[in-house]
Structure formats: C-alpha cells, structure tokens
Short mmCIF file of C-alpha atoms and ligand atoms in Angstrom, two decimals:
data_model
loop_
_atom_site.label_atom_id
_atom_site.label_comp_id
_atom_site.label_asym_id
_atom_site.label_seq_id
_atom_site.Cartn_x
_atom_site.Cartn_y
_atom_site.Cartn_z
CA MET A 10 0.24 -0.13 0.26
CA ASN A 11 1.47 3.10 -0.94
CA SER A 12 1.38 6.09 1.00
CA LYS A 13 -1.06 8.02 -0.10
CA ASN A 14 -3.89 4.78 0.42
CA LYS A 15 -2.10 4.63 3.58
CA PHE A 16 -3.65 7.37 4.89
CA LEU A 17 -7.00 7.10 2.71
CA PHE A 18 -7.70 4.21 4.37
CA TYR A 19 -5.56 4.23 7.62
CA ILE A 20 -5.41 7.61 9.65
CA LEU A 21 -8.07 10.60 7.52
CA PRO A 22 -10.51 7.74 9.51
CA SER A 23 -8.82 7.68 12.47
CA VAL A 24 -9.24 11.76 12.46
CA PHE A 25 -12.57 11.35 11.83
CA VAL A 26 -13.18 9.54 14.87
CA LEU A 27 -11.13 12.13 16.93
CA ILE A 28 -12.96 15.58 15.50
CA ASN A 29 -16.47 13.14 16.32
CA LEU A 30 -14.76 12.49 19.72
CA CYS A 31 -14.26 16.00 20.47
CA THR A 32 -17.54 17.56 18.67
CA LYS A 33 -19.41 15.32 21.15
CA ALA A 34 -17.49 15.89 24.31
CA GLN A 35 -17.90 19.72 23.31
CA THR A 36 -21.79 19.15 23.36
CA GLN A 37 -21.70 17.60 26.74
CA ARG A 38 -20.24 19.98 28.34
CA PRO A 39 -23.02 22.10 29.87
CA ASN A 40 -24.77 24.92 28.33
CA ILE A 41 -25.26 28.39 30.70
CA VAL A 42 -27.76 30.96 30.98
CA LEU A 43 -27.40 33.17 33.42
CA ILE A 44 -30.16 36.09 34.20
CA ILE A 45 -29.11 39.12 35.66
CA SER A 46 -32.27 41.01 36.54
CA ASP A 47 -32.24 45.29 38.00
CA ASP A 48 -33.04 46.05 41.52
CA HIS A 49 -35.19 42.76 42.60
CA ALA A 50 -35.42 42.51 46.47
CA TYR A 51 -35.14 39.29 47.71
CA GLN A 52 -38.04 40.18 49.93
CA ALA A 53 -40.41 40.75 46.79
CA ILE A 54 -39.51 36.43 45.71
CA SER A 55 -41.19 34.27 47.34
CA ALA A 56 -39.21 31.10 47.63
CA TYR A 57 -37.48 34.00 50.01
CA ASN A 58 -40.66 35.34 51.30
CA LYS A 59 -44.01 35.10 51.04
CA GLY A 60 -46.02 38.18 52.17
CA LEU A 61 -45.41 39.92 48.95
CA ALA A 62 -45.61 38.57 45.50
CA GLN A 63 -45.70 35.23 44.21
CA THR A 64 -42.81 34.45 41.56
CA ASN A 65 -43.96 31.09 40.28
CA ASN A 66 -40.43 30.17 37.50
CA ILE A 67 -38.72 31.77 39.83
CA ASP A 68 -39.61 29.30 43.08
CA ARG A 69 -38.99 26.82 40.51
CA ILE A 70 -35.51 27.22 39.91
CA ALA A 71 -35.22 27.22 43.24
CA HIS A 72 -37.12 23.97 43.90
CA GLU A 73 -34.97 22.23 41.13
CA GLY A 74 -31.95 23.11 42.19
CA ALA A 75 -30.60 25.22 45.47
CA ILE A 76 -31.52 28.62 46.53
CA PHE A 77 -28.89 30.92 48.33
CA ASN A 78 -29.75 32.80 51.01
CA LYS A 79 -26.62 34.21 52.06
CA ALA A 80 -25.38 35.59 48.17
CA TYR A 81 -24.55 39.40 48.36
CA VAL A 82 -22.85 41.73 46.91
CA THR A 83 -19.34 43.28 46.82
CA ASN A 84 -20.71 46.93 45.73
CA SER A 85 -24.56 47.70 45.68
CA LEU A 86 -24.88 49.46 42.01
CA CYS A 87 -26.12 48.32 38.97
CA GLY A 88 -22.26 48.72 36.79
CA PRO A 89 -20.29 47.59 39.78
CA SER A 90 -22.09 44.65 40.49
CA ARG A 91 -22.26 43.19 36.28
CA ALA A 92 -18.33 44.28 36.83
CA ALA A 93 -17.58 42.25 39.30
CA ILE A 94 -19.72 39.53 38.23
CA LEU A 95 -17.57 39.28 34.64
CA THR A 96 -14.96 39.56 36.26
CA GLY A 97 -14.00 37.68 39.74
CA LYS A 98 -13.08 40.68 41.29
CA TYR A 99 -13.40 43.92 43.94
CA SER A 100 -14.49 47.33 42.48
CA ASN A 101 -10.69 48.30 43.01
CA LYS A 102 -9.63 45.48 41.06
CA ASN A 103 -11.20 45.59 38.12
CA GLY A 104 -12.03 49.37 37.88
CA TYR A 105 -15.02 49.48 37.89
CA LYS A 106 -16.07 51.54 41.26
CA GLU A 107 -19.38 53.94 40.24
CA ASN A 108 -22.02 54.41 37.78
CA GLU A 109 -21.40 58.11 36.91
CA LYS A 110 -17.61 59.06 36.90
CA SER A 111 -15.55 54.68 36.50
CA PHE A 112 -14.79 53.23 32.68
CA PHE A 113 -14.82 49.62 32.83
CA ASP A 114 -11.98 48.56 30.74
CA ALA A 115 -13.96 45.90 28.32
CA SER A 116 -9.45 44.90 27.01
CA GLN A 117 -9.51 42.93 30.86
CA ASN A 118 -9.88 39.23 31.35
CA SER A 119 -13.33 38.05 32.17
CA PHE A 120 -15.24 34.89 32.32
CA ILE A 121 -17.02 35.06 29.23
CA LYS A 122 -13.39 35.74 27.45
CA GLU A 123 -12.28 32.28 28.55
CA LEU A 124 -15.22 30.63 27.86
CA THR A 125 -14.85 32.13 24.39
CA ASN A 126 -11.82 31.20 24.15
CA SER A 127 -12.38 26.69 24.80
CA GLY A 128 -14.91 27.02 22.44
CA TYR A 129 -17.83 28.32 24.10
CA GLN A 130 -20.49 30.83 22.00
CA THR A 131 -21.03 33.18 23.94
CA ALA A 132 -23.63 36.38 24.27
CA TRP A 133 -24.64 38.96 26.02
CA VAL A 134 -28.49 40.77 25.36
CA GLY A 135 -30.00 43.48 27.23
CA LYS A 136 -29.24 45.30 30.21
CA TYR A 137 -25.52 45.68 30.38
CA HIS A 138 -24.59 49.47 31.79
CA ILE A 139 -20.90 49.31 32.01
CA GLY A 140 -20.03 50.63 28.11
CA ASN A 141 -21.42 49.95 24.66
CA LYS A 142 -18.68 48.00 23.68
CA PRO A 143 -18.88 44.47 24.92
CA GLU A 144 -15.49 42.75 24.20
CA GLY A 145 -14.85 39.01 24.34
CA PHE A 146 -18.79 38.23 23.35
CA THR A 147 -20.17 36.04 20.42
CA TYR A 148 -23.32 38.38 20.20
CA TRP A 149 -24.36 40.54 22.29
CA GLN A 150 -27.38 42.82 22.07
CA ILE A 151 -26.93 45.90 24.36
CA LEU A 152 -29.74 48.36 25.92
CA PRO A 153 -28.00 51.81 26.49
CA GLY A 154 -27.67 52.80 29.99
CA GLN A 155 -30.07 52.28 31.59
CA GLY A 156 -32.86 50.97 28.62
CA MET A 157 -35.98 52.07 28.45
CA TYR A 158 -39.36 50.01 29.77
CA TYR A 159 -41.11 50.67 26.35
CA ASN A 160 -40.27 49.80 22.76
CA PRO A 161 -36.55 50.28 23.47
CA ASP A 162 -33.60 50.92 21.43
CA PHE A 163 -31.13 48.01 21.33
CA LEU A 164 -27.18 48.96 20.32
CA MET A 165 -26.20 46.18 17.77
CA MET A 166 -22.49 44.66 17.69
CA ASP A 167 -22.33 46.02 13.81
CA GLY A 168 -22.62 49.88 15.68
CA SER A 169 -26.62 50.50 14.52
CA ARG A 170 -29.48 51.20 17.13
CA LYS A 171 -31.90 49.25 16.63
CA ARG A 172 -35.99 50.39 18.42
CA VAL A 173 -38.16 47.29 18.93
CA GLU A 174 -41.92 47.83 19.87
CA GLY A 175 -43.92 46.12 23.29
CA TYR A 176 -42.09 45.45 26.75
CA VAL A 177 -38.87 45.44 27.13
CA THR A 178 -39.09 42.30 29.37
CA ASN A 179 -40.80 40.54 26.89
CA ILE A 180 -38.94 41.57 23.93
CA VAL A 181 -35.10 40.83 25.69
CA GLU A 182 -36.17 36.80 26.50
CA ASN A 183 -37.92 37.08 22.54
CA VAL A 184 -33.53 38.47 21.72
CA ALA A 185 -32.52 35.63 23.69
CA GLU A 186 -35.04 32.81 22.65
CA ASP A 187 -33.49 34.36 18.76
CA TRP A 188 -29.90 33.93 19.79
CA LEU A 189 -30.35 30.28 21.04
CA SER A 190 -32.23 28.93 17.51
CA GLN A 191 -29.89 29.92 15.98
CA ARG A 192 -26.62 29.10 17.12
CA ASP A 193 -24.23 26.58 16.31
CA THR A 194 -25.26 23.59 17.81
CA THR A 195 -22.14 21.64 17.30
CA LYS A 196 -20.87 23.87 20.66
CA PRO A 197 -21.59 24.67 23.94
CA PHE A 198 -23.32 27.76 24.92
CA CYS A 199 -22.85 30.58 27.79
CA ILE A 200 -26.07 33.24 27.61
CA VAL A 201 -26.10 36.25 29.65
CA ILE A 202 -29.47 37.53 29.61
CA GLY A 203 -29.59 41.08 31.00
CA HIS A 204 -33.17 42.53 32.13
CA LYS A 205 -33.95 46.20 33.29
CA ALA A 206 -37.23 44.81 35.12
CA THR A 207 -37.22 45.40 38.64
CA HIS A 208 -35.50 48.97 37.84
CA ARG A 209 -36.80 53.12 38.86
CA THR A 210 -39.67 54.61 36.70
CA TRP A 211 -41.70 50.75 37.32
CA MET A 212 -43.15 50.45 34.43
CA PRO A 213 -45.50 47.67 34.00
CA ASP A 214 -46.40 46.07 31.07
CA THR A 215 -50.28 47.34 30.32
CA CYS A 216 -51.17 43.39 30.79
CA ASP A 217 -50.45 43.63 34.15
CA LEU A 218 -51.74 46.81 35.63
CA GLY A 219 -54.19 46.81 38.19
CA MET A 220 -53.03 43.11 39.33
CA PHE A 221 -52.02 44.21 43.36
CA ASP A 222 -54.90 46.78 43.46
CA LYS A 223 -57.12 44.56 45.29
CA LYS A 224 -53.66 44.09 48.04
CA LYS A 225 -52.44 45.75 50.65
CA PHE A 226 -49.17 45.90 51.38
CA ALA A 227 -47.54 46.05 55.18
CA LEU A 228 -45.17 48.80 56.27
CA PRO A 229 -42.25 47.41 57.50
CA ALA A 230 -40.73 47.45 60.93
CA ASN A 231 -39.05 50.46 60.20
CA PHE A 232 -40.37 52.97 57.90
CA TYR A 233 -40.33 54.91 60.47
CA ASP A 234 -36.62 54.60 61.15
CA ASP A 235 -35.39 58.00 62.74
CA TYR A 236 -32.00 58.00 61.50
CA LYS A 237 -30.56 58.69 65.18
CA ASN A 238 -27.14 58.21 65.58
CA ARG A 239 -26.11 57.34 61.85
CA LEU A 240 -25.00 60.45 60.60
CA ALA A 241 -24.81 58.61 57.17
CA ALA A 242 -28.50 57.71 57.02
CA GLN A 243 -29.29 61.63 57.79
CA GLN A 244 -28.33 62.72 55.17
CA GLN A 245 -29.56 59.90 52.08
CA ASP A 246 -31.63 61.13 49.56
CA MET A 247 -33.65 58.33 49.05
CA THR A 248 -36.74 58.47 51.17
CA ILE A 249 -40.40 56.92 50.01
CA SER A 250 -41.44 60.13 51.79
CA LYS A 251 -39.45 63.28 50.69
CA THR A 252 -37.63 61.51 47.08
CA MET A 253 -39.41 59.81 45.36
CA VAL A 254 -41.48 61.83 42.46
CA MET A 255 -45.22 61.49 42.59
CA GLY A 256 -44.85 62.04 38.73
CA TYR A 257 -42.19 60.57 37.63
CA ASP A 258 -41.96 57.95 39.56
CA LEU A 259 -45.42 57.11 40.13
CA LYS A 260 -47.28 58.14 37.60
CA MET A 261 -49.22 61.50 39.45
CA PHE A 262 -49.09 63.98 36.89
CA ASP A 263 -51.01 66.77 37.76
CA SER A 264 -51.71 68.36 33.73
CA LYS A 265 -51.28 65.36 29.77
CA GLU A 266 -48.28 68.22 28.79
CA ASP A 267 -46.78 66.94 32.60
CA GLU A 268 -47.23 63.45 31.50
CA ASN A 269 -45.71 63.91 27.66
CA ASN A 270 -42.92 65.69 28.68
CA GLU A 271 -41.98 62.60 30.55
CA GLY A 272 -39.75 60.79 27.91
CA SER A 273 -40.77 57.50 29.08
CA PHE A 274 -44.57 58.38 27.59
CA LYS A 275 -43.38 60.37 25.27
CA ARG A 276 -41.96 57.15 23.35
CA MET A 277 -45.14 54.83 24.17
CA ASN A 278 -46.98 54.20 20.33
CA ALA A 279 -51.44 54.86 21.35
CA ALA A 280 -52.31 51.94 22.27
CA GLN A 281 -49.73 51.78 25.56
CA ARG A 282 -50.39 55.43 26.21
CA ASN A 283 -54.65 54.70 26.31
CA LYS A 284 -53.80 51.50 28.56
CA PHE A 285 -51.37 53.50 30.48
CA ASP A 286 -53.91 56.17 31.04
CA GLU A 287 -56.68 54.35 31.59
CA TYR A 288 -55.42 52.53 34.15
CA TYR A 289 -53.92 55.67 36.54
CA ARG A 290 -56.15 58.53 35.77
CA PRO A 291 -58.72 57.17 38.51
CA ILE A 292 -55.67 56.59 40.62
CA TYR A 293 -55.04 59.54 40.28
CA GLU A 294 -58.48 61.18 40.65
CA ASP A 295 -58.64 59.22 43.36
CA LEU A 296 -56.16 60.58 44.94
CA LYS A 297 -56.60 64.50 44.74
CA SER A 298 -59.86 63.99 45.91
CA LYS A 299 -58.36 62.52 49.33
CA ASN A 300 -55.86 65.40 49.95
CA LEU A 301 -53.21 63.71 51.54
CA SER A 302 -50.21 64.73 53.31
CA GLY A 303 -47.89 63.61 55.86
CA ASN A 304 -47.81 59.83 57.10
CA ALA A 305 -51.45 59.65 54.75
CA LEU A 306 -49.56 60.30 51.83
CA THR A 307 -46.12 58.90 52.29
CA GLU A 308 -48.25 55.04 52.59
CA TRP A 309 -50.07 55.96 50.00
CA LYS A 310 -47.10 56.25 47.80
CA PHE A 311 -45.54 52.94 49.36
CA GLN A 312 -48.61 51.05 48.56
CA ARG A 313 -48.14 52.26 44.96
CA TYR A 314 -44.32 51.59 45.26
CA MET A 315 -44.98 48.08 45.45
CA LYS A 316 -47.95 47.62 43.51
CA ASP A 317 -46.07 49.00 40.34
CA TYR A 318 -43.04 47.73 41.49
CA LEU A 319 -44.02 43.81 42.61
CA SER A 320 -45.77 44.29 38.70
CA THR A 321 -42.63 44.18 37.02
CA ALA A 322 -41.01 41.90 38.59
CA ALA A 323 -44.13 39.48 37.03
CA SER A 324 -43.58 40.38 33.96
CA LEU A 325 -39.64 39.22 35.04
CA ASP A 326 -40.91 35.86 36.37
CA ARG A 327 -42.93 35.21 33.04
CA ASN A 328 -40.02 35.69 31.15
CA ILE A 329 -37.71 33.69 33.67
CA GLY A 330 -40.77 30.89 32.70
CA ARG A 331 -40.58 30.91 29.36
CA MET A 332 -37.54 30.81 29.34
CA LEU A 333 -37.28 27.50 31.17
CA ASN A 334 -39.86 26.54 28.90
CA TYR A 335 -37.87 26.85 25.96
CA LEU A 336 -34.44 25.08 27.61
CA ASP A 337 -37.50 22.29 27.54
CA ALA A 338 -38.97 22.27 24.43
CA ASP A 339 -35.36 21.95 23.11
CA HIS A 340 -34.04 19.40 25.78
CA LEU A 341 -31.26 21.86 27.33
CA SER A 342 -32.63 21.81 31.30
CA GLN A 343 -30.55 18.84 32.30
CA ASN A 344 -27.13 20.23 31.02
CA THR A 345 -27.24 23.06 31.51
CA ILE A 346 -27.23 25.52 33.99
CA VAL A 347 -29.87 28.16 35.29
CA ILE A 348 -28.50 30.98 37.71
CA TYR A 349 -30.90 33.62 37.85
CA MET A 350 -29.68 36.98 40.70
CA SER A 351 -30.34 40.19 40.67
CA ASP A 352 -27.72 43.13 40.61
CA GLN A 353 -28.52 43.54 43.94
CA GLY A 354 -30.59 44.18 46.66
CA PHE A 355 -33.55 46.95 47.22
CA PHE A 356 -34.45 48.55 49.27
CA LEU A 357 -38.77 48.36 49.88
CA GLY A 358 -39.69 50.59 52.36
CA GLU A 359 -37.65 49.19 54.83
CA HIS A 360 -35.25 52.51 57.70
CA GLY A 361 -38.48 54.41 54.35
CA TRP A 362 -36.12 54.31 51.73
CA PHE A 363 -36.37 52.71 48.04
CA ASP A 364 -33.59 52.01 45.75
CA LYS A 365 -29.62 50.43 47.64
CA ARG A 366 -25.88 51.28 47.58
CA TRP A 367 -26.33 51.18 51.81
CA MET A 368 -24.17 47.54 53.93
CA TYR A 369 -27.57 47.17 55.23
CA GLU A 370 -28.98 44.06 54.44
CA GLU A 371 -31.95 44.81 52.48
CA SER A 372 -29.42 46.40 49.14
CA PHE A 373 -25.91 44.08 50.20
CA ARG A 374 -27.82 40.67 49.79
CA THR A 375 -28.60 39.82 46.48
CA PRO A 376 -31.68 36.89 45.59
CA MET A 377 -29.82 33.82 43.81
CA VAL A 378 -31.09 30.82 42.79
CA MET A 379 -29.26 27.90 40.49
CA ARG A 380 -30.50 24.56 38.54
CA TYR A 381 -28.09 22.61 37.44
CA PRO A 382 -29.39 18.74 38.03
CA LYS A 383 -25.58 16.97 37.48
CA LEU A 384 -25.08 18.87 40.33
CA ILE A 385 -27.50 20.09 42.54
CA GLN A 386 -30.07 17.69 44.39
CA PRO A 387 -33.71 19.65 43.37
CA GLY A 388 -35.07 22.00 47.19
CA THR A 389 -31.09 22.70 48.19
CA ILE A 390 -30.77 24.92 50.58
CA ASP A 391 -27.54 26.63 50.77
CA ASN A 392 -26.80 28.67 53.47
CA HIS A 393 -22.95 29.70 53.43
CA TYR A 394 -22.21 32.92 52.01
CA VAL A 395 -21.36 33.56 48.62
CA LEU A 396 -20.80 36.73 46.69
CA ASN A 397 -21.58 37.45 43.34
CA ILE A 398 -17.81 37.65 42.52
CA ASP A 399 -18.30 34.31 43.21
CA ILE A 400 -19.77 33.42 39.98
CA ALA A 401 -17.23 33.60 37.63
CA PRO A 402 -14.80 31.32 38.72
CA SER A 403 -17.91 28.63 39.91
CA LEU A 404 -19.05 28.39 36.34
CA LEU A 405 -15.11 28.36 34.69
CA GLN A 406 -14.99 25.46 37.47
CA ALA A 407 -18.16 24.12 36.64
CA LEU A 408 -16.75 23.44 32.86
CA GLY A 409 -13.67 22.68 33.84
CA VAL A 410 -11.84 25.96 33.00
CA ALA A 411 -8.82 26.93 34.57
CA ILE A 412 -9.87 29.51 37.08
CA PRO A 413 -7.22 32.78 36.22
CA LYS A 414 -4.92 33.18 39.31
CA ASP A 415 -5.85 36.74 39.80
CA MET A 416 -10.06 35.93 40.08
CA GLN A 417 -11.17 37.47 43.63
CA GLY A 418 -13.69 35.46 44.00
CA GLU A 419 -13.83 31.30 45.15
CA SER A 420 -15.95 28.61 43.42
CA PHE A 421 -18.85 27.54 45.55
CA LEU A 422 -19.13 24.31 44.04
CA PRO A 423 -17.50 22.41 46.49
CA LEU A 424 -19.91 24.40 49.11
CA LEU A 425 -22.80 22.50 46.84
CA LYS A 426 -21.03 19.32 47.70
CA ASN A 427 -20.05 19.68 51.04
CA GLU A 428 -22.23 19.96 54.09
CA ASN A 429 -19.04 20.02 56.53
CA ASN A 430 -17.54 22.44 54.42
CA LYS A 431 -18.20 26.30 56.02
CA GLY A 432 -16.89 28.08 53.22
CA ARG A 433 -16.19 32.00 54.64
CA ASN A 434 -17.26 33.40 58.46
CA ALA A 435 -17.10 37.12 57.15
CA ILE A 436 -17.90 39.15 53.87
CA TYR A 437 -15.84 42.56 52.87
CA TYR A 438 -17.78 44.83 51.06
CA HIS A 439 -16.51 48.46 49.23
CA TYR A 440 -19.71 51.39 48.27
CA TYR A 441 -17.83 54.07 46.50
CA GLU A 442 -20.65 56.76 44.81
CA ASN A 443 -21.47 59.68 46.19
CA GLY A 444 -24.10 61.42 44.05
CA GLU A 445 -27.26 61.08 43.35
CA HIS A 446 -29.69 59.71 46.43
CA LYS A 447 -26.45 60.87 48.81
CA VAL A 448 -24.96 58.11 50.00
CA SER A 449 -21.73 58.39 51.39
CA PRO A 450 -19.30 56.20 50.70
CA GLN A 451 -18.77 53.46 53.10
CA PHE A 452 -17.03 49.88 53.58
CA GLY A 453 -17.35 47.02 56.58
CA ILE A 454 -17.20 43.86 57.58
CA LYS A 455 -19.90 41.39 57.82
CA THR A 456 -19.68 38.03 60.35
CA ASN A 457 -22.73 35.91 61.37
CA GLN A 458 -23.29 37.75 63.85
CA TYR A 459 -22.15 41.10 63.61
CA LYS A 460 -21.97 44.89 61.21
CA LEU A 461 -19.08 47.10 61.55
CA ILE A 462 -18.67 49.70 58.70
CA ARG A 463 -16.90 52.61 58.07
CA PHE A 464 -18.03 55.76 55.61
CA TYR A 465 -16.33 57.84 55.05
CA GLU A 466 -15.91 60.89 52.08
CA ARG A 467 -20.33 62.42 52.85
CA VAL A 468 -19.74 61.96 56.33
CA GLU A 469 -16.66 60.13 58.48
CA SER A 470 -18.24 57.60 60.68
CA TRP A 471 -18.22 53.83 62.21
CA GLU A 472 -21.08 52.28 62.42
CA LEU A 473 -21.57 48.55 64.34
CA TYR A 474 -25.23 46.81 64.72
CA ASP A 475 -25.55 42.76 66.37
CA LEU A 476 -27.55 41.68 63.73
CA GLU A 477 -28.95 38.86 66.18
CA LYS A 478 -30.39 41.53 68.72
CA ASP A 479 -31.02 44.10 65.67
CA PRO A 480 -32.09 43.02 61.91
CA HIS A 481 -33.69 45.99 61.40
CA GLU A 482 -30.49 47.63 61.85
CA THR A 483 -31.47 50.95 63.54
CA HIS A 484 -29.27 50.77 66.99
CA ASN A 485 -25.73 51.96 66.32
CA LEU A 486 -23.72 50.04 68.74
CA PHE A 487 -19.99 52.07 67.39
CA GLY A 488 -18.59 54.05 70.66
CA LYS A 489 -20.94 52.57 72.79
CA LYS A 490 -20.61 50.91 76.33
CA GLY A 491 -20.07 47.28 76.39
CA TYR A 492 -19.20 46.52 72.44
CA GLU A 493 -15.24 47.85 72.51
CA LYS A 494 -13.48 45.03 72.44
CA ILE A 495 -15.54 43.37 69.59
CA ALA A 496 -15.70 46.76 67.63
CA ILE A 497 -11.35 46.18 67.86
CA GLU A 498 -11.70 42.11 67.22
CA LEU A 499 -14.74 43.18 63.45
CA LYS A 500 -11.40 45.51 62.65
CA LYS A 501 -9.03 42.97 63.08
CA LYS A 502 -10.47 41.10 60.50
CA LEU A 503 -11.77 43.97 58.46
CA GLU A 504 -8.25 45.28 57.76
CA LYS A 505 -7.39 41.48 57.14
CA LEU A 506 -10.00 41.10 54.47
CA ILE A 507 -8.80 44.88 52.88
CA ASN A 508 -5.36 43.36 52.92
CA GLU A 509 -6.06 39.79 51.38
CA TYR A 510 -8.73 42.24 48.35
CA ASP A 511 -5.61 44.40 48.25
CA ASP A 512 -8.03 47.47 48.73
CA GLU A 513 -5.50 50.09 49.28
CA GLU A 514 -7.69 53.28 49.65
CA ALA A 515 -9.69 51.14 52.19
CA LEU A 516 -5.97 50.59 54.35
CA GLN A 517 -6.06 54.01 54.16
CA ILE A 518 -8.93 55.25 55.34
CA LEU A 519 -9.18 52.39 57.98
CA HIS A 520 -5.82 54.10 60.37
CA LYS A 521 -7.39 57.23 59.49
CA GLN A 522 -8.70 59.19 62.69
CA ILE A 523 -11.91 60.28 62.89
CA SER A 524 -12.14 64.14 64.68
CA GLY A 525 -14.52 64.27 67.59
CA ALA A 526 -16.56 67.66 66.08
CA LYS A 527 -18.14 64.74 63.08
CA ARG A 528 -18.53 62.13 64.96
CA ASN A 529 -22.18 62.30 66.70
CA PHE A 530 -22.02 60.48 69.38
C1 LIG B 608 -30.70 55.89 37.98
C2 LIG B 608 -31.98 56.05 39.31
C3 LIG B 608 -31.29 55.94 40.16
C4 LIG B 608 -30.06 54.96 40.41
C5 LIG B 608 -29.28 54.60 39.13
C6 LIG B 608 -28.36 53.40 39.59
N1 LIG B 608 -32.70 57.05 38.79
O1 LIG B 608 -29.45 56.72 37.61
O2 LIG B 608 -32.50 55.88 41.00
O3 LIG B 608 -30.41 54.98 41.88
O4 LIG B 608 -29.98 54.38 39.10
O5 LIG B 608 -29.16 52.06 39.39
S1 LIG B 608 -33.41 56.93 37.71
O6 LIG B 608 -34.71 58.32 37.35
O7 LIG B 608 -32.44 57.34 37.03
O8 LIG B 608 -34.00 56.20 37.14
S2 LIG B 608 -28.32 51.31 39.10
O9 LIG B 608 -29.47 49.89 39.57
O10 LIG B 608 -28.19 51.15 37.17
O11 LIG B 608 -27.40 51.35 39.53
CA1 LIG B 609 -29.83 47.89 39.79
#
C-alpha cells in the first residue's frame, strides 16, 4: 500500500473519529443561562418571602436546584455589580467603582473571555450598563445605559441602534431565544440575559396593570426610622416620603403636558398610552379627592410603589418561565446551568427607603437561585456566604476551565457538594459612589452576628450592629459601652480582608482617625 492509500485507509478514518469525539465532548460540556435582573429584592421573591408576591418561575429554579440564603454583592450598584460578576474581582481591581464616573476597561479578562477561548458561544443580551461595547462575546445586543421599559432601543454589534416595539422584558427574552435558536448546536453556549426590571421608574407591562390593586402591603418594621445615631442615614436622599416623585415615579401627573414631557411616556405608542391613562387617571383623581398629606401621603406612596414595582417583577418572572420552557422544549434543561440573580438587593420601604447602595441587609444581600441537575440536588438550601465575584470562578470550575489566578472570587461548587465545608466566616463590602441619592461611600465587614461599617467622604463615621439583637439595623452600637472589644476585633478582621483583597484606599481610611467634631455619638 502506498503512502497515499495508507492515509486514506488508516489515518483519515481515525482523524474523523477524533473530530467526532471532540465535537461530542464539546456538546456535552454544560451550557449556561445567567439571568441578571436589576434591583429585584429578595423580599419580593416568594421562594424567600411569601408575604409580597408570587414568583412561581424563580421559585421553580430554587425547587429544582438550590436557593442561596446568603448571597451578597461586593458593591451594591448596577454597573459595579455587573463588572464584579464578569471579572470575578472587587471594584478596586476591575476599576469599575461607580456608575457616574467610572470607565469599564472591557479589554480586561472576564469569565466570558475564558469561555469564548475554550470554544463556547457566548452572548449578552439586554441591560449591560458598563459601556457600549462589550468585548469577548460571540454576540451581544444591549440596552443603552439604563434602557427603556417601552419600545426600547438596542445597541447592535455592527454599531447600529435599533428600536423594538413592545415591552422590554418580553423583548429581551425574545432576543435571547432568537439567539439560542440560531446558535451553532455543535458548540456549548453561555448567555447572559440582563433584564431592566425591576428598576426605577417601575413601569409595568400593560397586561399587568392592576394586578395588585386589592392587596394592602404591610409597612416594614423600620419604615418610620428616625436615623438616630447614624450620620450617613441622616444625609441620604432616597426616602419614599421626600425623594420619590409623584409624577416621574408614581405616574401621578398633574397635567397631560407633564405626562407628555416625560421621556418614558413620550415614546409609548397610542395603544400603550391609552392603557396607562385608563389605569392611572382614575387613581390620580381618587388621590386628589383624598387630599392626603404627611404620613398618610407617604403610606399611599408606599402602596403605589409596591404595586408598580411588583407588577414589573411579574413580567420578569413570567419571562424567566419562558426561558425555562424553552430549555425544556429544546431538551437542554439537564445539561444547562441556570442562575437567576439580581445585580443587588433593594429597599422596599425598609428605613423608609427605595434604592440600594448601603451595606444594610436589604441592599447588600441579593437573591440567587441556581439549577444544574448534574450537580445540585433539587430543593438544596445553601446557607454559606457567596458573593457576586464567586459566579465567574464557579462557572469556570463547573465547565472544567482553569480559574485565572487573579480572580478574587472563590468557586462555591465545593460548598454545594460538601455539607461540612463551612466556607467564609465573614464578608467584605465597599461602595464608592458619592452622587445621586447622597449615600456616603462606605466599606465594612459582616460576620454572622455583627456588621461594622466605616463611612467616609460624605460623612466620617463608624457603625456597628448586632444583627441577632437588631436585624433591622437601627441601633448603632459603635462607641457604646460594652462594645469596645467587639469593635476592635471586627476592625482587625476587616483589616485582614482589606489586605486580602488589596484595597489600598480602604486601608488608608481605616487607619485615619475621625475628628471628634464629626462624630454624632
Ligand atoms: C438611576 C436612578 C437611580 C438609581 C441609579 C442607579 N434614577 O440613576 O434611582 O439609583 O439609576 O441604578 S433614575 O431617575 O434615572 O431612574 S443602577 O441599578 O443602575 O445601579
Ligand atoms: Ca441595579
């Protein structure tokens, strides 16, 4: 047999077998669907809290997989959280510290780049909010900045801008399904679906208007917080009573002209506007006839806020259900990791607030559920501390891709496998923005029982909470008799974490003395 025939008879077939094996191995690598909503509080998810709304599809992920009861973010703000998720690093390392002034260097490494390089098809669709040009994705189609609820524009990969008629949550899901339907099925995929809901200004889909009309929401225990002994809380601008706007936020416009001037209304088509007017006009008339003021008006605003907020969440949950059904129909559910999380938590009236940013529980903690039948037992309840920076290394580990050494997060997969693995005993937080809502920059440490926070820049102060005795975080114990020792211990632990995460700025502030005049206790 000459060498040409040898090649045809022996070598070529084995090359085919090899290619076939590689392709099979590729298709068997797990897929990923990472759904990130915007400002969806754990309090608003029935898997966490039965009292506010029913979220059957998010709950389904929890029941068929795991619910994380101690998932936290490293910096409670949209852009910084997304940057932390992508890079597996704290803001001081990935450079995206805040929404107002930071620039995200998209040329840096991310778990997406690692996946694309190892043969995955990767996509980000919907809200992105860390620039206009994602890098390292096979495909992207993103909302510019915050995006709009109705008839949203999208930035496309070819540099064009496209307006799509309809409601943003449905459209983002459509884009995700379209991409999945045309993907190369010989390769595994990873798609990040960024939803706009439940972000301000809480505009529900027309089909969901009125769904909470009969419900009266209980005021949170610390709704009428007096912010005593808490300098930073005294200075913020994020209260339902003063900051939340009747027209802009709650759709109670005093005139048609005011409504017409509102960008989010202006862009609606006639049918959408009619539905909104039909629903909100009678509510406005009723409110005027009541002539409310003081606490009665604040409580009215709270009820209205909850109704709109939870209605945007209903569409979010429904569209998450669509994705789960899509995976079922395409026989992808067994081999796909599905994670649903919010970019941070949110205040639903706690401390009298909306918005996030604080190291207080409601904004620091984020909802997170995960399904992966090959690894996670249905109904798993996970009580370890996990951080948003852990997503990147966890996904890489699940896929068998090496975790880059400079990622600061830790894979939580070993925690899910081993009950005895205790994981972290404390977590570190650092928030930087000093702008909208006037929340002071702050960093701190949380252990199971305590939280120590150092505020700086806007105010200079310390806060210490005993979370067991004071879960609503209204009794600042810093400087109080009897708590000196615990404060020193926590400071030492905090310093250790600061060093571990190499946060030079925090280290300097930690060692700076606060002058007596600025302290309020
Ligand atoms: C907007 C909102 C703020 C919100 C930030 C950050 N104002 O600026 O209320 O805190 O986004 O949110 S709005 O009038 O424009 O709605 S984040 O989720 O993007 O971090
Ligand atoms: Ca957000």
